[in-house]
PDB file of C-alpha atoms and ligand atoms in Angstrom:
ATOM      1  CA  UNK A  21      -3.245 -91.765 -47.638  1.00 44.00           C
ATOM      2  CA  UNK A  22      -0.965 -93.770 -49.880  1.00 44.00           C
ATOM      3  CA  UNK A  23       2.164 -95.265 -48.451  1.00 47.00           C
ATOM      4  CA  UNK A  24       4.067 -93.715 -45.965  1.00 53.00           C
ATOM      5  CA  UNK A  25       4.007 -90.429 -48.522  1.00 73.00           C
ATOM      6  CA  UNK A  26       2.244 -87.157 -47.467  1.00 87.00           C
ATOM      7  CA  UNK A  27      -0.823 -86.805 -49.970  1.00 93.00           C
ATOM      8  CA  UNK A  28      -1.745 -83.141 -50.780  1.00 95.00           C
ATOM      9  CA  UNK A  29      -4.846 -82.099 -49.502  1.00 94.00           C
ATOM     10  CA  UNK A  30      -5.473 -80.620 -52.611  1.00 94.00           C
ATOM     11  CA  UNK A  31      -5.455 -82.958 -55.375  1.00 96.00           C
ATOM     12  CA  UNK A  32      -5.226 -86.394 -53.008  1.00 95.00           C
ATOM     13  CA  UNK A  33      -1.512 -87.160 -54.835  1.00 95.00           C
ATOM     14  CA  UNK A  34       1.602 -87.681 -52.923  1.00 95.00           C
ATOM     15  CA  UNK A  35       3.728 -84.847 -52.388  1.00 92.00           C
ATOM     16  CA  UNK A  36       7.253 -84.915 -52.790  1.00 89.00           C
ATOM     17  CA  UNK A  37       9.522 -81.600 -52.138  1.00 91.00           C
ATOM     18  CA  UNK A  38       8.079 -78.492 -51.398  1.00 93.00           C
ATOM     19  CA  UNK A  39       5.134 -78.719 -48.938  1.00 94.00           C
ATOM     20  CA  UNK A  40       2.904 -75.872 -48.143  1.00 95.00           C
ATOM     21  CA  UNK A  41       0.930 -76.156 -44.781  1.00 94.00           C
ATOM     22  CA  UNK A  42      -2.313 -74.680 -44.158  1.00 94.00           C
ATOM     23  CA  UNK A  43      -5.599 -75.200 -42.297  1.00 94.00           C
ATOM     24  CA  UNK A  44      -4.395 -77.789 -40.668  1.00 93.00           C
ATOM     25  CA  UNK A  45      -3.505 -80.571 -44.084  1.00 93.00           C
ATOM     26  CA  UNK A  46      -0.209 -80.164 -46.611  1.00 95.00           C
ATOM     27  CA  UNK A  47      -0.701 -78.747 -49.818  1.00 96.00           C
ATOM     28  CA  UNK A  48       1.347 -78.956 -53.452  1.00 96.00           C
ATOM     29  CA  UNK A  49       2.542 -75.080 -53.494  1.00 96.00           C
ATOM     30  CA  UNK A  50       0.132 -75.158 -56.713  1.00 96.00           C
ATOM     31  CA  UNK A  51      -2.344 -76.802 -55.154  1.00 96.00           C
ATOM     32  CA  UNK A  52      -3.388 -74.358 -52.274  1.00 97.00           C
ATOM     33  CA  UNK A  53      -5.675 -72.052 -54.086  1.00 97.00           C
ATOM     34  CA  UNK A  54      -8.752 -69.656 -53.701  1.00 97.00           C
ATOM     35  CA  UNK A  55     -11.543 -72.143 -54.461  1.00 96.00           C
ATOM     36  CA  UNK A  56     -13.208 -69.661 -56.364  1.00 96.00           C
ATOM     37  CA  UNK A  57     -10.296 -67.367 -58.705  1.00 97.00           C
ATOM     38  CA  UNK A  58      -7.602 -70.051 -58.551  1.00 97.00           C
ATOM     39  CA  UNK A  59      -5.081 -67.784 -57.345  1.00 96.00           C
ATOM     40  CA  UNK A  60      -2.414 -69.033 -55.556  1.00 97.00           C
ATOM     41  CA  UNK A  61      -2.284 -68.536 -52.228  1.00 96.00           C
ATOM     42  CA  UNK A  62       0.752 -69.764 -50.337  1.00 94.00           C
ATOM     43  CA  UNK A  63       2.473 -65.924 -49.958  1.00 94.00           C
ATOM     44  CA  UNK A  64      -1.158 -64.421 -49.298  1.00 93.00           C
ATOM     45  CA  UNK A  65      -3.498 -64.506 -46.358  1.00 92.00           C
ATOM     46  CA  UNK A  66      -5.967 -67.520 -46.603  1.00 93.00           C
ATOM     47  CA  UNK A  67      -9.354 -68.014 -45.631  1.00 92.00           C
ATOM     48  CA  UNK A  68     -10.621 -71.474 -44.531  1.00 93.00           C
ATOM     49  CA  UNK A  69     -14.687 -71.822 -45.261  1.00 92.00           C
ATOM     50  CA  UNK A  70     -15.749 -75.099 -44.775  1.00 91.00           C
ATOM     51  CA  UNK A  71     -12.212 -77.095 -45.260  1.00 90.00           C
ATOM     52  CA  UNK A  72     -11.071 -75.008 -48.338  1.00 94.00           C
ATOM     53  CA  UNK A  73      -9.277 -72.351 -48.978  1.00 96.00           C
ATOM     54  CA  UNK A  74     -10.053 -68.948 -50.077  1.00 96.00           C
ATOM     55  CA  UNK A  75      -8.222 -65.766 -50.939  1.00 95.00           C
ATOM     56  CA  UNK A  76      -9.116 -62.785 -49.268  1.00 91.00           C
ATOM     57  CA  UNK A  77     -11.301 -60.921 -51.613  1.00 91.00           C
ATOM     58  CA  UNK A  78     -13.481 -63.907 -52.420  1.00 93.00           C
ATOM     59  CA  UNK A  79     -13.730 -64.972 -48.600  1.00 91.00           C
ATOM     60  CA  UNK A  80     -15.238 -61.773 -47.837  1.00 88.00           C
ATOM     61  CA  UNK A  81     -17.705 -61.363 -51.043  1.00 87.00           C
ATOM     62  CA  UNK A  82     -18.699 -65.018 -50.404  1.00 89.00           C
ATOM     63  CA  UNK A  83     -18.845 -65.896 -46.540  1.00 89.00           C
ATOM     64  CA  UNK A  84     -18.547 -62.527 -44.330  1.00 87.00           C
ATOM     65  CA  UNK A  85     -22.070 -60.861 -43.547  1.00 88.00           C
ATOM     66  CA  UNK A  86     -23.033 -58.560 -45.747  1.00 91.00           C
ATOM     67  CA  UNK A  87     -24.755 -55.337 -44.956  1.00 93.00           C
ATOM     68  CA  UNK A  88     -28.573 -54.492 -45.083  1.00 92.00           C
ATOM     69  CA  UNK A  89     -27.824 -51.120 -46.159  1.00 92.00           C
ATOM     70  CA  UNK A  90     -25.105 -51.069 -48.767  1.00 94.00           C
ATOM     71  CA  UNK A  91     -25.243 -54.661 -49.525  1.00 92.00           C
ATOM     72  CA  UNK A  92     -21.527 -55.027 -49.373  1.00 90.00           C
ATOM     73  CA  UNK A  93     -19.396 -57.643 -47.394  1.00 88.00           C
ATOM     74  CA  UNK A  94     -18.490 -56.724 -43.636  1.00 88.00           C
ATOM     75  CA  UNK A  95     -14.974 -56.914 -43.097  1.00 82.00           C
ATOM     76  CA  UNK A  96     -14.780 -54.770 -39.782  1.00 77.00           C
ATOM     77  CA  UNK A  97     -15.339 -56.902 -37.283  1.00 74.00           C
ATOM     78  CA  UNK A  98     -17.463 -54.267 -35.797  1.00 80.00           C
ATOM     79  CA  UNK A  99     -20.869 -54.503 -36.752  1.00 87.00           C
ATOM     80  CA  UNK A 100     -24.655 -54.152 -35.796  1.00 88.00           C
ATOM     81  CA  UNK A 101     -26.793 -57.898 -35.979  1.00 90.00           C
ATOM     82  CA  UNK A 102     -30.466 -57.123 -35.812  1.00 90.00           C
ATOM     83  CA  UNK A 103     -32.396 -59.991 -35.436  1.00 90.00           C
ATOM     84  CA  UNK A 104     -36.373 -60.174 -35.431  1.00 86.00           C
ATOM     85  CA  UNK A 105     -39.725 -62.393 -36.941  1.00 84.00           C
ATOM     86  CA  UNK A 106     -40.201 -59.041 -38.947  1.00 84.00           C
ATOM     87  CA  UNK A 107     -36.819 -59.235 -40.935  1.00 87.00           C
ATOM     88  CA  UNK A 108     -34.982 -61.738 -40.027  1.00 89.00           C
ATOM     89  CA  UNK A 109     -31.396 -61.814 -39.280  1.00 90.00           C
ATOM     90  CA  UNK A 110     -29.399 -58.676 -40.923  1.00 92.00           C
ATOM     91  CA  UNK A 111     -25.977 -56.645 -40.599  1.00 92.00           C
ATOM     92  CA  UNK A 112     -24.867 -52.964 -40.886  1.00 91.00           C
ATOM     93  CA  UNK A 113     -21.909 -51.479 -41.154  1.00 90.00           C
ATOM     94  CA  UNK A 114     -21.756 -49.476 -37.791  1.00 86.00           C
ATOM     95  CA  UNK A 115     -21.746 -46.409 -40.065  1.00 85.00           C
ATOM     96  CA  UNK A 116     -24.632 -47.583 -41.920  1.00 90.00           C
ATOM     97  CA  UNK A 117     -27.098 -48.337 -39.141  1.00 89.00           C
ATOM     98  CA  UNK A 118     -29.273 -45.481 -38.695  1.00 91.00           C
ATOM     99  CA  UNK A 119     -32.972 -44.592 -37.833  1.00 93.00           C
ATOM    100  CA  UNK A 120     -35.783 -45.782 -40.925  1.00 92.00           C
ATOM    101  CA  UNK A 121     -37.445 -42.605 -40.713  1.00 92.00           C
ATOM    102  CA  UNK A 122     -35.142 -39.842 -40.719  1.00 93.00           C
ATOM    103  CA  UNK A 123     -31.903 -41.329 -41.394  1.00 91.00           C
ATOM    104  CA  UNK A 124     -30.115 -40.333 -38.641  1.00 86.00           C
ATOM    105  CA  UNK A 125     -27.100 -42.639 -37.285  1.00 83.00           C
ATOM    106  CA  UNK A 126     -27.257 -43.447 -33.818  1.00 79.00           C
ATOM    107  CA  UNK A 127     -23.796 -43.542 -33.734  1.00 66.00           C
ATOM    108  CA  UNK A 128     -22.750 -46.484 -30.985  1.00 59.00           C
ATOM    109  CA  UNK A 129     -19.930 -46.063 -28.966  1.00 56.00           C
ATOM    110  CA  UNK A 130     -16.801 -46.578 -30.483  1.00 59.00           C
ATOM    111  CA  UNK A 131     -14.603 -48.135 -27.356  1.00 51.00           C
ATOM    112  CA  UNK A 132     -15.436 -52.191 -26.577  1.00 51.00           C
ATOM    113  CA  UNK A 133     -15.572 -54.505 -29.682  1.00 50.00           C
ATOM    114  CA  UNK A 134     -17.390 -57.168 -31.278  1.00 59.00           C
ATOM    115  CA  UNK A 135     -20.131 -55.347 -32.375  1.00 72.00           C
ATOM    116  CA  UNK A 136     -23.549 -55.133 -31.181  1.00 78.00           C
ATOM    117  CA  UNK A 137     -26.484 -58.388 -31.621  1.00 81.00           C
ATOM    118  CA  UNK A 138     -30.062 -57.309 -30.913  1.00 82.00           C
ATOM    119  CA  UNK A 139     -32.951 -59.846 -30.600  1.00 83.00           C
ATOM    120  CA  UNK A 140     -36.613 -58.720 -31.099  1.00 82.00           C
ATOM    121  CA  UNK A 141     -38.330 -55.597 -31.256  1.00 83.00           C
ATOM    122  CA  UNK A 142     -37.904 -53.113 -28.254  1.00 83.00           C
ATOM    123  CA  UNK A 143     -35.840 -50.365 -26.913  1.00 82.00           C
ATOM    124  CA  UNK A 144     -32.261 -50.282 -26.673  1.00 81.00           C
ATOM    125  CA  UNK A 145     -29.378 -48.563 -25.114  1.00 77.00           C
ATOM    126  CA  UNK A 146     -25.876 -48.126 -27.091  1.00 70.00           C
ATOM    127  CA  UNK A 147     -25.034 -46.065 -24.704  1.00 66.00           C
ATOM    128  CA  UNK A 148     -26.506 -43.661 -21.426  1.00 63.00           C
ATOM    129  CA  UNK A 149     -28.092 -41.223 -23.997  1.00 66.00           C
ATOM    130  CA  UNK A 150     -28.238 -43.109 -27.506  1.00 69.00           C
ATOM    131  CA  UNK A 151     -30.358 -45.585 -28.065  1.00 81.00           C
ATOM    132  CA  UNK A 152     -32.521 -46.838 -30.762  1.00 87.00           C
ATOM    133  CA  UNK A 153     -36.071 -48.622 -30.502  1.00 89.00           C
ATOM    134  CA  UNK A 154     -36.676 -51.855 -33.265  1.00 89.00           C
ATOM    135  CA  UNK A 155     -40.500 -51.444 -34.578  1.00 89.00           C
ATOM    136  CA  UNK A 156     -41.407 -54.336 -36.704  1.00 87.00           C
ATOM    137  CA  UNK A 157     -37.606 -55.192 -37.607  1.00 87.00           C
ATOM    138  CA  UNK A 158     -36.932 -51.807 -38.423  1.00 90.00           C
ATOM    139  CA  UNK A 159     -34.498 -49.346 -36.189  1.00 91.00           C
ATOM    140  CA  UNK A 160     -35.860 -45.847 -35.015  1.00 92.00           C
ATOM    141  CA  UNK A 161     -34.318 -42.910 -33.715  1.00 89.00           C
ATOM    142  CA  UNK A 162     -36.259 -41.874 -30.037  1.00 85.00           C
ATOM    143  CA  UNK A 163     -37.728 -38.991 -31.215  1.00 85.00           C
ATOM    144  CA  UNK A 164     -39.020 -40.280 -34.774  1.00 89.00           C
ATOM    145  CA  UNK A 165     -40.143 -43.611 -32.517  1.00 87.00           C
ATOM    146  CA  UNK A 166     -42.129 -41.184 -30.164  1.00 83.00           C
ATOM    147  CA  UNK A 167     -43.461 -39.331 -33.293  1.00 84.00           C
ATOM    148  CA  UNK A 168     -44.501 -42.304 -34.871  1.00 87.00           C
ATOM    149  CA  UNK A 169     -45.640 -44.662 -32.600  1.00 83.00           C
ATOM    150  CA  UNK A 170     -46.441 -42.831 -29.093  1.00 84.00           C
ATOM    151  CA  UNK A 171     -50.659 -42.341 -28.480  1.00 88.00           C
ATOM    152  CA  UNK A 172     -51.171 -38.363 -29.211  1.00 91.00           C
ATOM    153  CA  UNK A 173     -53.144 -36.366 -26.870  1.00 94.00           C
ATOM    154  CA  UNK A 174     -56.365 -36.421 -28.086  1.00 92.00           C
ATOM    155  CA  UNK A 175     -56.527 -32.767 -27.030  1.00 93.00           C
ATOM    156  CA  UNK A 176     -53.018 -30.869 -28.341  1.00 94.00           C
ATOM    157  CA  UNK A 177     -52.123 -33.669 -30.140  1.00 91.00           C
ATOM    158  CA  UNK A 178     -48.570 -34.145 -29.059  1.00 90.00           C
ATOM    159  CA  UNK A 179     -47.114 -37.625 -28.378  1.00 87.00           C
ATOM    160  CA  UNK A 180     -47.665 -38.960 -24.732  1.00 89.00           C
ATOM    161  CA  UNK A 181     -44.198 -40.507 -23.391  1.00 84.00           C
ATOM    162  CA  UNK A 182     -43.575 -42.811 -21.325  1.00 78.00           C
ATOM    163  CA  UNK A 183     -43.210 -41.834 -17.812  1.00 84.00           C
ATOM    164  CA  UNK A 184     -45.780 -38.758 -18.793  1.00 86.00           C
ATOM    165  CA  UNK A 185     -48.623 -38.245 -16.239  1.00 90.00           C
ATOM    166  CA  UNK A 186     -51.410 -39.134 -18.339  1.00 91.00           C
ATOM    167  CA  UNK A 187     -55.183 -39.925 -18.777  1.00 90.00           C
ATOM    168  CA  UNK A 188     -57.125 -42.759 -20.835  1.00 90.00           C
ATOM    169  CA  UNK A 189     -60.860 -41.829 -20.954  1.00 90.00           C
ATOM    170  CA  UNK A 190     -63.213 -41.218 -23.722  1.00 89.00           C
ATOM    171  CA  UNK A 191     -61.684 -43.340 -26.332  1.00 88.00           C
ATOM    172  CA  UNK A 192     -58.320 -41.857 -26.219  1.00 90.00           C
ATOM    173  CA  UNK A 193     -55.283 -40.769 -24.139  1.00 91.00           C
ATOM    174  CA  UNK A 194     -54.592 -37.120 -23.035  1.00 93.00           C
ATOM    175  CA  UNK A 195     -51.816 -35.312 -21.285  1.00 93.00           C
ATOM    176  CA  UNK A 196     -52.892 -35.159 -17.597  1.00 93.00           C
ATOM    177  CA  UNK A 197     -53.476 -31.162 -17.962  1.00 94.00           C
ATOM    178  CA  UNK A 198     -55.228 -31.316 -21.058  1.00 95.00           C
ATOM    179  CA  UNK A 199     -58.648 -33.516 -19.631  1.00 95.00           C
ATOM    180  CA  UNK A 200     -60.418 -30.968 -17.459  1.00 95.00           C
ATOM    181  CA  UNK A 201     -63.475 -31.040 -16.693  1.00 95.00           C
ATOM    182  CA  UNK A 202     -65.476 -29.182 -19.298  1.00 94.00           C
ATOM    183  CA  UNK A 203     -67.216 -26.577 -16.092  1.00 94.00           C
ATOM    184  CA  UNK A 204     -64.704 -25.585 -14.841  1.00 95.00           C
ATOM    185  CA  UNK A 205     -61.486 -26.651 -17.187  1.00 95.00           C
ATOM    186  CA  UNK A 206     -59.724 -28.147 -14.349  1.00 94.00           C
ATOM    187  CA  UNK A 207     -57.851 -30.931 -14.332  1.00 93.00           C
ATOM    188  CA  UNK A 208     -58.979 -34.353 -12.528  1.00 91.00           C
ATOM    189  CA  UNK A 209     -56.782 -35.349  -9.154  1.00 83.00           C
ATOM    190  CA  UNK A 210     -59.134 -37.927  -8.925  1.00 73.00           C
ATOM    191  CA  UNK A 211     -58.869 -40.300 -11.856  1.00 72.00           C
ATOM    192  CA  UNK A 212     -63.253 -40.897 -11.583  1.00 83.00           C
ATOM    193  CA  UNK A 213     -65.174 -37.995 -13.518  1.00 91.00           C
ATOM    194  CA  UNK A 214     -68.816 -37.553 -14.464  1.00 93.00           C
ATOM    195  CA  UNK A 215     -69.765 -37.822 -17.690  1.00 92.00           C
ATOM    196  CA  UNK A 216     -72.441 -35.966 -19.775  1.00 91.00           C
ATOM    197  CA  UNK A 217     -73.252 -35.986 -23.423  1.00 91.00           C
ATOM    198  CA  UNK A 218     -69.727 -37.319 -23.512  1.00 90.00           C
ATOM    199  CA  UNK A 219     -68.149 -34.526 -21.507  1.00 93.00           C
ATOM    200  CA  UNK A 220     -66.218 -35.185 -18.482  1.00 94.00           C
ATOM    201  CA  UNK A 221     -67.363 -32.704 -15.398  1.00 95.00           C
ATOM    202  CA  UNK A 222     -65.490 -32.487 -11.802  1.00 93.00           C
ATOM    203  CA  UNK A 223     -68.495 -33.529  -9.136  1.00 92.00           C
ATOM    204  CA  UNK A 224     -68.564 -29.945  -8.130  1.00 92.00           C
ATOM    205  CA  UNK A 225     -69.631 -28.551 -11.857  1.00 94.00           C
ATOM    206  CA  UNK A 226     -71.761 -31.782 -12.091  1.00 94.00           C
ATOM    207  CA  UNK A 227     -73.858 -31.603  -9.432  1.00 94.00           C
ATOM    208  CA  UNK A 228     -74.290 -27.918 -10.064  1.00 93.00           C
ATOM    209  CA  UNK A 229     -75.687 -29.045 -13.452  1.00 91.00           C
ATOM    210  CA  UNK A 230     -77.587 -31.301 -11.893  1.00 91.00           C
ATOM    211  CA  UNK A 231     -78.932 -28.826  -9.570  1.00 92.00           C
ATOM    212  CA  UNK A 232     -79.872 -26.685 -11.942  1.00 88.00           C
ATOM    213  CA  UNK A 233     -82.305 -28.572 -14.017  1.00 82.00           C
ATOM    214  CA  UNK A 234     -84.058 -29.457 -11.211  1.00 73.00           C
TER     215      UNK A 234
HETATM  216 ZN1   ZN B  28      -1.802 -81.310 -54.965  1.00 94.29          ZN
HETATM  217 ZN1   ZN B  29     -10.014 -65.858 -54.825  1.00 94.29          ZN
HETATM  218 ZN1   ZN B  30     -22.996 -50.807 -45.202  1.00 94.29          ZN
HETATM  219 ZN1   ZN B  31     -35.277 -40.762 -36.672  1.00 94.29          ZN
HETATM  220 ZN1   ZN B  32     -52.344 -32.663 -24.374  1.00 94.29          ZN
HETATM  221 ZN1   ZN B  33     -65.453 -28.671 -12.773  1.00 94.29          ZN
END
């Protein structure tokens, strides 16, 4: 500050006549420009990054998150934040979050705002019946994640879900009907089983076996 004089914020020289205020300092009309195309900015909106100013095409190309998918700036101020070891921090475009294996948006809800920050790997709800599970950074659609990452029967070889009554025995996981007991093809009520050249038997059909090499 020189003076009693108002010194541009700008170019540091005292201002006399027109003054422009912005973020907070004065500004020569010719002074308050984009710090990156020069354009003037004193009848245009102005971003502030950092104590200077910025027009609005270059605020947003330099400074606004960009997205993972398309790689272009995020202006809505809707947006998905993923956040894991795997990746790192990253943005979408609501429209442009959607599952890594089959493409599929989840589609959050569209009422509320401010977007949507997840933390880590796990499941979660956008709403009562979307929801997404992060694998290693990466966003998956429930049935894809189930598909992909859900222990398979080692019988009929379909995925075991959570919340699916099911058995871990010989190496493996099976749906609850699919271990039976290899007499009589029944499954197990009782979770303990007999085994024989690696083939689970009821007590019943065991001690029959036994019985009969006696
Ligand atoms: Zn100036
Ligand atoms: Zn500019
Ligand atoms: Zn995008
Ligand atoms: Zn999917
Ligand atoms: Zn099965
Ligand atoms: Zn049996």
């Amino acid at each position: 500050m020189r003076g009693n004089g108002l010194s541009c914020a700008g170019c540091a020289g005292p201002i006399i006549g027109r003054i422009v205020s912005a973020m907070g300092q004065r500004w020569h009309p010719g002074c308050f420009r984009c710090s990156t195309c020069n354009d003037l900015l004193e009848h245009v909106s102005s971003f502030d990054h950092e104590g200077k100013p910025y027009c609005h095409l270059d605020y947003h190309e330099n400074f606004a998150p960009r997205c993972y998918h398309c790689k272009t700036a995020i202006i809505d101020e809707r947006f998905i934040t993923l956040d894991d070891e795997a990746l790192g921090k990253r943005t979408y475009h609501e429209q442009h979050f959607f599952c890594a294996e089959c493409g599929d948006p989840f589609l959050p809800p569209s009422s509320g705002s401010g977007g949507l920050t997840v933390t880590g790997d796990g499941e979660f709800d956008l709403d009562d019946d979307v929801g997404f599970t992060v694998y290693k950074g990466h966003p998956y659609c429930e049935a894809c994640h189930v598909r992909l990452r859900m222990p398979k029967c080692k019988h009929c070889k379909k995925s075991i879900r959570d919340g699916m009554r099911a058995v871990e025995a010989l190496g493996g996981k099976w749906c609850w009907e699919c271990f039976v007991c290899e007499g009589c093809k029944t499954p197990f009520d009782d979770p303990s089983f007999f085994l024989r050249e690696n083939k689970p038997f009821c007590e019943p059909c065991f001690s029959l076996i036994l019985r009969n090499e006696v």
